[in-house]
Coordinates of C-alpha atoms in Angstrom, one line a residue:
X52 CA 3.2 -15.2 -35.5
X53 CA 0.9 -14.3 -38.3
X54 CA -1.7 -17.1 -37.6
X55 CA -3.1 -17.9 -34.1
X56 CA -1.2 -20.4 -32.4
X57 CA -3.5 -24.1 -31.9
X58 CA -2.6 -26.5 -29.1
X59 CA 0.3 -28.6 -30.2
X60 CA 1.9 -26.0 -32.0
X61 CA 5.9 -25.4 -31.8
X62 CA 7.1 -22.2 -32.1
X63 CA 10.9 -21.6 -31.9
X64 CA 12.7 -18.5 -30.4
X65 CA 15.6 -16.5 -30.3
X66 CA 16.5 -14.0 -27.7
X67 CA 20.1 -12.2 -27.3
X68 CA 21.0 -11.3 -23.7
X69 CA 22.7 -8.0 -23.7
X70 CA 25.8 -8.1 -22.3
X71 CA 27.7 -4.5 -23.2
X72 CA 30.1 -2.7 -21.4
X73 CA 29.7 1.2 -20.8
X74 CA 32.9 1.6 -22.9
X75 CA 31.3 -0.2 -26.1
X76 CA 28.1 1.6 -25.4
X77 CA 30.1 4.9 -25.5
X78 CA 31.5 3.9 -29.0
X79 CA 28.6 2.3 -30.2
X80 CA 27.8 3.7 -34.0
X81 CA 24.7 6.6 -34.0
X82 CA 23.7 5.3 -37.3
X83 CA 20.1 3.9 -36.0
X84 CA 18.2 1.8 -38.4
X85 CA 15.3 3.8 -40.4
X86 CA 12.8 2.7 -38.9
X87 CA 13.9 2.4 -35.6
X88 CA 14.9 6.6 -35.6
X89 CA 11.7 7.3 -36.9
X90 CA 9.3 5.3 -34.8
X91 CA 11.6 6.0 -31.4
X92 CA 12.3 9.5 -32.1
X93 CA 9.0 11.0 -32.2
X94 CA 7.4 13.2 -30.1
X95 CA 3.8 15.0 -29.3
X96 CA 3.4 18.3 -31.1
X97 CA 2.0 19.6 -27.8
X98 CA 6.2 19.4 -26.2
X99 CA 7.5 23.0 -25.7
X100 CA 11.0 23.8 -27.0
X101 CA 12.5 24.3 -23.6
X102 CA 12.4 20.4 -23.0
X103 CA 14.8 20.1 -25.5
X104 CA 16.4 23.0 -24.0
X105 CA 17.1 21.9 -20.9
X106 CA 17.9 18.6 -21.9
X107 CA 20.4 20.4 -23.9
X108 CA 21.9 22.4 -20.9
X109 CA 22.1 18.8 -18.9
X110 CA 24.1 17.3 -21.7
X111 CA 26.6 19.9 -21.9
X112 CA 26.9 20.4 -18.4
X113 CA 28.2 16.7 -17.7
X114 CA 30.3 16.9 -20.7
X115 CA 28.3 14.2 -22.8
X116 CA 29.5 13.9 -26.1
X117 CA 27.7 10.5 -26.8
X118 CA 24.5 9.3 -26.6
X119 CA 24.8 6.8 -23.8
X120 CA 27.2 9.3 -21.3
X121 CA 24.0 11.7 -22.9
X122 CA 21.1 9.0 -21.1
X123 CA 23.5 8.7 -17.7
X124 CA 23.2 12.1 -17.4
X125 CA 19.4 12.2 -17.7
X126 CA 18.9 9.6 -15.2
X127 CA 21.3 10.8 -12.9
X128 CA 19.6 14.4 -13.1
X129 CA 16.4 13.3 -12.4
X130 CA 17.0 11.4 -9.8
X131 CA 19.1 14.1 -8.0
X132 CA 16.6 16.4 -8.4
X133 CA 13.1 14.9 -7.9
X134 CA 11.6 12.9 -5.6
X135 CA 9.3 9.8 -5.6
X136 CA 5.6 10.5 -4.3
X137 CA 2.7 8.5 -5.3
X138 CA 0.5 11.6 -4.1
X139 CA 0.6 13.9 -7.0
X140 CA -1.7 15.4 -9.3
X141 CA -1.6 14.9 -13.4
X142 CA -0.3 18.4 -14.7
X143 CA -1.9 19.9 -17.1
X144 CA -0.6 19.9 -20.7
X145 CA 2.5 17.8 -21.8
X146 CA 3.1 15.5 -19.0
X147 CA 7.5 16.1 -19.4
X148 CA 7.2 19.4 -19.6
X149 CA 5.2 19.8 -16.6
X150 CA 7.2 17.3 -14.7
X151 CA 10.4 19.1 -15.6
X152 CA 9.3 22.8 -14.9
X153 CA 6.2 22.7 -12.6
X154 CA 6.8 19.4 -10.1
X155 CA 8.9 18.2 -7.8
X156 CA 8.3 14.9 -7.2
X157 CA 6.0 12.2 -9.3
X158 CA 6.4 8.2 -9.5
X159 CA 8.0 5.9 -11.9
X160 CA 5.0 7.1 -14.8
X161 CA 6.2 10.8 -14.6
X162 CA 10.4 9.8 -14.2
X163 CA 10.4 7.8 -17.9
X164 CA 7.7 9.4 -20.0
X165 CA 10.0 12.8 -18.8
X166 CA 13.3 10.9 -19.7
X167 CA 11.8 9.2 -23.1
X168 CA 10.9 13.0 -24.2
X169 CA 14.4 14.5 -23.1
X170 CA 16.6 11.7 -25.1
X171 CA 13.9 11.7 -28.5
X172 CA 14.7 15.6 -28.2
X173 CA 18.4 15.0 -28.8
X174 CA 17.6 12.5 -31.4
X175 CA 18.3 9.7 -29.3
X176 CA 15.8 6.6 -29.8
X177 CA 14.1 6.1 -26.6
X178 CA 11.0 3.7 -25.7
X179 CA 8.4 3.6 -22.3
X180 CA 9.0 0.4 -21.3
X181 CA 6.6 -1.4 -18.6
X182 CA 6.6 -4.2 -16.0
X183 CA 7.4 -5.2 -12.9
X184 CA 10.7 -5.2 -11.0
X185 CA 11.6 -8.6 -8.8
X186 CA 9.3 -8.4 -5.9
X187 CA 10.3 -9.6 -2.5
X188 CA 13.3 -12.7 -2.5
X189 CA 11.3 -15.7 -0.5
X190 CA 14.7 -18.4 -1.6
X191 CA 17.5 -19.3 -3.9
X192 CA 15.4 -18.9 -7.1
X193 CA 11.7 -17.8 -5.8
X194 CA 10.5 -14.3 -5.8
X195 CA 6.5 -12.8 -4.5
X196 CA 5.9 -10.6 -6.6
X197 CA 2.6 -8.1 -6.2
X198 CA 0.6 -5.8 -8.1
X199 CA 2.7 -2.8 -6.3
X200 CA 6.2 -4.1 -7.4
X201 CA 4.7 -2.7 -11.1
X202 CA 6.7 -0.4 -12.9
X203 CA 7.8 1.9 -15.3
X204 CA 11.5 2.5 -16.7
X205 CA 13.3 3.5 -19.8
X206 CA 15.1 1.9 -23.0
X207 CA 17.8 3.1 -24.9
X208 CA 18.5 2.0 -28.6
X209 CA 22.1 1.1 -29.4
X210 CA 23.3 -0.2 -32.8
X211 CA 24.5 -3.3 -32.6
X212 CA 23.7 -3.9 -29.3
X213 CA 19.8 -3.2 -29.0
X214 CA 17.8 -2.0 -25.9
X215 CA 19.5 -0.8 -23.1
X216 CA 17.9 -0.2 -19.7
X217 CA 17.9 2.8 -18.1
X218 CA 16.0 3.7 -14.4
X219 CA 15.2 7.2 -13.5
X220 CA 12.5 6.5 -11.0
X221 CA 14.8 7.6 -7.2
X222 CA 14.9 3.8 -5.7
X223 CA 15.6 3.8 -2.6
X224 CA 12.5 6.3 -2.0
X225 CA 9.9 4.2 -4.1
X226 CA 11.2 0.9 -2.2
X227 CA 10.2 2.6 0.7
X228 CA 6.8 3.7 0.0
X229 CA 6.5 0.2 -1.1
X230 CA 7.7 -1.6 2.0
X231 CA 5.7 0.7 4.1
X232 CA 2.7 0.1 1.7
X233 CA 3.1 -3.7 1.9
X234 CA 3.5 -3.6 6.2
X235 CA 0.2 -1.1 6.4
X236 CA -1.6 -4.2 4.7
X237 CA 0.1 -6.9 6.5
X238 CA -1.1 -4.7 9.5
X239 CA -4.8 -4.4 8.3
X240 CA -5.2 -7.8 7.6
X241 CA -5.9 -7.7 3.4
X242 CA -5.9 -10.9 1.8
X243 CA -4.3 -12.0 -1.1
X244 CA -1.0 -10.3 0.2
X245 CA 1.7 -13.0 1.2
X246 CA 2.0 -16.8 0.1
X247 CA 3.2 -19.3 2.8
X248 CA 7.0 -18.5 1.6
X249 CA 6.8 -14.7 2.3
X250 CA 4.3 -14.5 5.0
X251 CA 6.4 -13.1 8.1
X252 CA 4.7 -15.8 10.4
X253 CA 5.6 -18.7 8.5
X254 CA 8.9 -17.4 7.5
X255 CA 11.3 -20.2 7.8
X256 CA 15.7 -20.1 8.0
X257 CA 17.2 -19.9 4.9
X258 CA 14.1 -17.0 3.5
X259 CA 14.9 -13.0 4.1
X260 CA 14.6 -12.1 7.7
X261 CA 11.6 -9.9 8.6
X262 CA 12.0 -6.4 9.0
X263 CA 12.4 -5.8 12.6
X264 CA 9.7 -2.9 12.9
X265 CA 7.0 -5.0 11.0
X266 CA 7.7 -7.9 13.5
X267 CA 7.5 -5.4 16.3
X268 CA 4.2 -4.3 14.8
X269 CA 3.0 -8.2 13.9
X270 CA 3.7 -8.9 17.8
X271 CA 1.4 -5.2 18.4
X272 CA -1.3 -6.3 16.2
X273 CA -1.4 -9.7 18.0
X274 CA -1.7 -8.0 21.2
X275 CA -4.3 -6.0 20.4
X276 CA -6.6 -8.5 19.2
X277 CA -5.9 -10.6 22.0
X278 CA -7.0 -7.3 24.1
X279 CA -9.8 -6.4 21.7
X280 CA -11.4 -9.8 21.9
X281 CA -10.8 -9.9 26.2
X282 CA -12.4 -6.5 26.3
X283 CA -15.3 -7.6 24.1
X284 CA -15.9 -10.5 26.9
X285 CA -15.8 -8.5 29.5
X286 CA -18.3 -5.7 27.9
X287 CA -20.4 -9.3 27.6
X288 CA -20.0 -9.9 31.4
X289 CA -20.8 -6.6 32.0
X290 CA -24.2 -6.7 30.2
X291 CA -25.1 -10.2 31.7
X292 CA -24.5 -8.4 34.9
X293 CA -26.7 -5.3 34.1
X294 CA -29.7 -8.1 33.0
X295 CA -28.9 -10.1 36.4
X296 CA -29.7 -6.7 38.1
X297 CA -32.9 -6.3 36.3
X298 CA -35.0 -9.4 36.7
X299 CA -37.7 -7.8 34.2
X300 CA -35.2 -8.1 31.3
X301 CA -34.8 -11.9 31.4
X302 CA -37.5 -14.2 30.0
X303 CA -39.9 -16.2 32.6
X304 CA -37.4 -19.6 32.8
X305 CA -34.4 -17.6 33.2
X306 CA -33.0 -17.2 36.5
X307 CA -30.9 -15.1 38.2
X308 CA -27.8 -14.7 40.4
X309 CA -28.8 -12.6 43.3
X310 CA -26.4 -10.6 44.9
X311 CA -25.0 -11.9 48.1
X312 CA -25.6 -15.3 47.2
X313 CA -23.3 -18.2 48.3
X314 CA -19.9 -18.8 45.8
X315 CA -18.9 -22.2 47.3
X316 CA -22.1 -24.1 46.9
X317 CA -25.8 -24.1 45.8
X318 CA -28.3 -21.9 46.9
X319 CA -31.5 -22.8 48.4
X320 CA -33.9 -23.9 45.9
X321 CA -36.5 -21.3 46.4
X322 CA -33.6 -19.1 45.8
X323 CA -34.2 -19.9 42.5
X324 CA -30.8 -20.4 41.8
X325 CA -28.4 -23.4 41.0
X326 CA -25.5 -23.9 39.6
X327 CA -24.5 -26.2 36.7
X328 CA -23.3 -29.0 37.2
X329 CA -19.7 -30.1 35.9
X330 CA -20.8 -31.8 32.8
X331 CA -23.0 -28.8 31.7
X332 CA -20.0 -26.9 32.4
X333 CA -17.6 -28.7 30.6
X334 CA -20.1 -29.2 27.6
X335 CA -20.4 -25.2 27.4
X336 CA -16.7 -24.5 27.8
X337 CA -16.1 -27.1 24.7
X338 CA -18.8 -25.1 22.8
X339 CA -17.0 -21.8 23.5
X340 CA -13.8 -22.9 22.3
X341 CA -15.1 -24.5 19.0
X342 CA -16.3 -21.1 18.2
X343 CA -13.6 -19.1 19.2
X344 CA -11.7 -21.1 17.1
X345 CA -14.1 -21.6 14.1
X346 CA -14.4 -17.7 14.5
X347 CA -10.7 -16.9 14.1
X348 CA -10.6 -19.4 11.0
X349 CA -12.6 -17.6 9.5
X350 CA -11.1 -13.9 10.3
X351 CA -13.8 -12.8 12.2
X352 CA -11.7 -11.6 14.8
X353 CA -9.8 -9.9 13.0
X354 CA -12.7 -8.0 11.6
X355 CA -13.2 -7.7 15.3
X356 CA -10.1 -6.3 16.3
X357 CA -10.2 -3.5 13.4
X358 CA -13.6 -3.1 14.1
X359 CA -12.6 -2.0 17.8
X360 CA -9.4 -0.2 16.7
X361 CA -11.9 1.5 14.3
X362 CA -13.6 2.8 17.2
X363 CA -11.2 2.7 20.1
X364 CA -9.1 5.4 20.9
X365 CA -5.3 4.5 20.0
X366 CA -1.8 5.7 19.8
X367 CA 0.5 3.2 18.2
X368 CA 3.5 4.8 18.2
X369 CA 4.9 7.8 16.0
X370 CA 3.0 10.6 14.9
X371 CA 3.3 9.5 11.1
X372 CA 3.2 5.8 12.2
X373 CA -0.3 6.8 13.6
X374 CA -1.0 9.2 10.5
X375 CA -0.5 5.9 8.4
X376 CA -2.5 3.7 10.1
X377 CA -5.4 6.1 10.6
X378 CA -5.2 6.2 6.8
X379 CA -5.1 2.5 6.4
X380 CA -8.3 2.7 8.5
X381 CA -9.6 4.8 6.6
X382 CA -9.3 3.3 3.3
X383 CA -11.0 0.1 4.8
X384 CA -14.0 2.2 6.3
X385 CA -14.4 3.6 2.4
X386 CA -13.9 0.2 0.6
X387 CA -16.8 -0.7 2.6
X388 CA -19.4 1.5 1.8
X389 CA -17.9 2.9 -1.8
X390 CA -15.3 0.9 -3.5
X391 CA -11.5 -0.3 -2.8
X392 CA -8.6 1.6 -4.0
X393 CA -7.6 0.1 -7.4
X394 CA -3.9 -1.0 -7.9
X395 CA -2.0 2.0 -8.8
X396 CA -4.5 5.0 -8.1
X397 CA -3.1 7.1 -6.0
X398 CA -4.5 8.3 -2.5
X399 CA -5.4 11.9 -3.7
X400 CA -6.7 10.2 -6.7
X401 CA -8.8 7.6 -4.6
X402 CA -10.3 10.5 -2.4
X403 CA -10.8 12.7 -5.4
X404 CA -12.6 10.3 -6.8
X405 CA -14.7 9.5 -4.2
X406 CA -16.3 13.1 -3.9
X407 CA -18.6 12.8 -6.5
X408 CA -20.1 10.0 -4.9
X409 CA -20.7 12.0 -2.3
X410 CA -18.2 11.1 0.4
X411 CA -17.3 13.1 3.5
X412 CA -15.4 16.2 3.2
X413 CA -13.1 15.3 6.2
X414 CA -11.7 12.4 4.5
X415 CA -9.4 14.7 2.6
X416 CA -7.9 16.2 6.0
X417 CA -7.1 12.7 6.6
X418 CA -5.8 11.9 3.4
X419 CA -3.6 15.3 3.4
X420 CA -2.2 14.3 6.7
X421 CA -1.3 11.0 5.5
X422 CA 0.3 12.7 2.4
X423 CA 2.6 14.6 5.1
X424 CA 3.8 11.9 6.9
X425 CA 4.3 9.7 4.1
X426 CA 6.3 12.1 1.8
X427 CA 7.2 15.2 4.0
X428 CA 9.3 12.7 6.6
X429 CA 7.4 14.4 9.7
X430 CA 4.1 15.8 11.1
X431 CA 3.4 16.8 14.6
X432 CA 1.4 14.7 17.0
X433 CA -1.9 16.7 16.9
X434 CA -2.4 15.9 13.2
X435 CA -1.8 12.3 13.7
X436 CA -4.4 13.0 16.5
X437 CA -6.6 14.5 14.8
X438 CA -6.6 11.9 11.4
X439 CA -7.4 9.0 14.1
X440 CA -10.0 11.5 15.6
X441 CA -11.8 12.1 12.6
X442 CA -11.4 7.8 10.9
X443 CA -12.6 7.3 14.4
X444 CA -15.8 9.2 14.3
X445 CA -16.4 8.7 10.6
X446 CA -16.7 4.7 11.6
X447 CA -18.7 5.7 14.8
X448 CA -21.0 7.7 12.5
X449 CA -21.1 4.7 9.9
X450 CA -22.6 2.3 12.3
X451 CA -24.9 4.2 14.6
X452 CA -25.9 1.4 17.2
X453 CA -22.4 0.1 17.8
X454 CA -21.6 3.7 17.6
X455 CA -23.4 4.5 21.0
X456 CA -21.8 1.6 22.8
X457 CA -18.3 2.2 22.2
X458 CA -18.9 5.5 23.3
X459 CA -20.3 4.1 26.8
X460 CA -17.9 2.2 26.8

């Protein structure tokens, strides 16, 4: 509207749903509107002639003689011939050109700003469009949809028929670097991830089934904490024990269990020893299980358990299983003491970031071998080894006191 809208204000709309066939797209008149050519046919003065050029060869090559068989043959180029990686650095120069002749692999950004410039070459009006595609399905008409589920795609100008949608961006790949991104934050705990509907824990019948690795991994994670927080009481017991030894640690009213002394009753009073009776017990036992519950309420042991798995040697499964998780880890560790990853930066571009704060050099190693596993398909054990090796001593160095008792441990 001209004027800002005030409450109570009605504003009527009009919208056509597009509903074309590919053979009316094929005949659809080239006789764009002015304005439409000229605004949607423009390109930067920095684009070399070979774009054009290859776009060109493309055409000809899949027999296009109209401008929609022109953009099916674009998408279905790119997509044949580059792959989806989030890890990739900005080229220098014009961004299509550099995708077309220097990369091999980008994310959706690269795939449509490359496509836009290869149609507007031809004279073909083409526009960047941005969004987000549907998310994750949680019922009949409810979707989740997250900041990662953001994209990028293309539109294609039709007389007549108006702006057709066109996806260059490989999907299968970038639905699995999402998927695997979503389970590596289900698995680290991050808020602000699920709702009740999509949360595999509360999923209910009638909502997508979970995927069966990410409940395998739920059920791990589970395990683990239950194991973190038993090994955390025993380190306790273990410590009482070492005081109980060493009657010149305890304060003057405490007593002390001497070795040897009777299990199935009291002990002599001059012993000094006696043991509670059932009420005290019972009243302590309550208290322990309030706060073991009040504690998991509140997440802390889950802080707990990533806090141990931080520290703890571990080998979850595949090497670039392992490689992702050390690098989930690792992000955590940095979010701490720098800043979170924002939505859409890249890992490279997180780490790069990161150095001119002054961040350890072996993050990158980590980060590298993360970039491996994630986009190379395989990396051998040692270097999944190593990146839990190095996230490992990183958090020991981070935290110097708890640092020297893991390692006793």
């Amino acid at each position: 509207p001209s004027a800002a809208l005030l409450p109570g204000d009605r504003v009527g709309v009009e919208s056509q749903v597009l509903d074309a066939s590919p053979a009316e797209l094929r005949n659809a008149s080239t006789a764009y509107d002015p304005e439409i050519e000229d605004r949607y046919t423009q390109l930067p003065g920095s684009t070399p002639d070979r774009v054009g050029e290859r776009t060109a060869a493309i055409i000809d090559e899949a027999d296009a003689d109209n401008p929609y068989d022109a953009a099916v043959a674009i998408e279905r180029y790119l997509i044949a011939e580059y792959d989806y990686s989030l890890a990739v650095e900005r080229p220098d120069g014009d961004i299509a050109d550099g995708f077309l002749f220097e990369m091999d692999a980008g994310y959706c950004t690269y795939f449509a700003t490359t496509m836009v410039a290869m149609l507007r070459s031809q004279g073909i009006p083409a526009q960047f469009a941005t969004g987000y595609s549907s998310g994750e399905q949680v019922g009949e008409n409810e979707y989740v949809v997250r900041g990662q589920d953001a994209h990028a795609w293309v539109k294609v100008y039709f007389p007549d028929h108006g702006w057709v949608e066109f996806d260059p961006t490989p999907s299968a790949e970038r639905d699995q670097a999402r998927e695997t991104r979503l389970a590596d934050a289900r698995s680290a705990g991050e808020g602000d991830v699920d709702t009740d509907a999509s949360d595999p824990a509360t999923a209910t019948d009638g909502q997508p089934e979970t995927d069966p690795d990410d409940a395998r991994d739920d059920v791990e994670d589970e395990r683990n904490e239950t194991n973190a927080t038993a090994n955390e009481t025993n380190a306790t017991s273990e410590i009482r024990d070492v005081q109980a030894s060493d009657p010149g640690t305890l304060g003057p009213d405490q007593d002390v269990l001497t070795p040897g002394a009777a299990t199935g009753g009291t002990a002599d009073a001059d012993e000094g020893f006696s043991l509670p009776s059932r009420d005290v017990l019972g009243y302590w036992l309550f208290v322990v299980v309030v706060a073991a519950a009040g504690a998991r309420h509140v997440g802390l042991t889950g802080r707990a358990y990533h806090a141990a798995r931080l520290r703890l040697p571990a080998r979850g499964g595949t090497p670039e299983r392992d490689a992702e998780r050390a690098f989930a880890d690792l992000e955590r560790l940095l979010s701490r003491t720098y800043r979170e990853r924002r939505p859409g930066e890249t890992p490279r571009a997180y780490l790069d970031a990161l150095r001119d704060r002054g961040v350890d050099e072996r993050v990158h190693a980590v980060g590298e071998t993360y970039e491996r596993a994630m986009y190379a398909g395989s990396i051998p054990r040692e270097s999944a080894d190593e990146a839990q090796r190095t996230v490992r001593q990183l958090a020991l160095e981070s935290t110097p006191l708890v640092g020297r008792l893991f390692e006793r441990l």
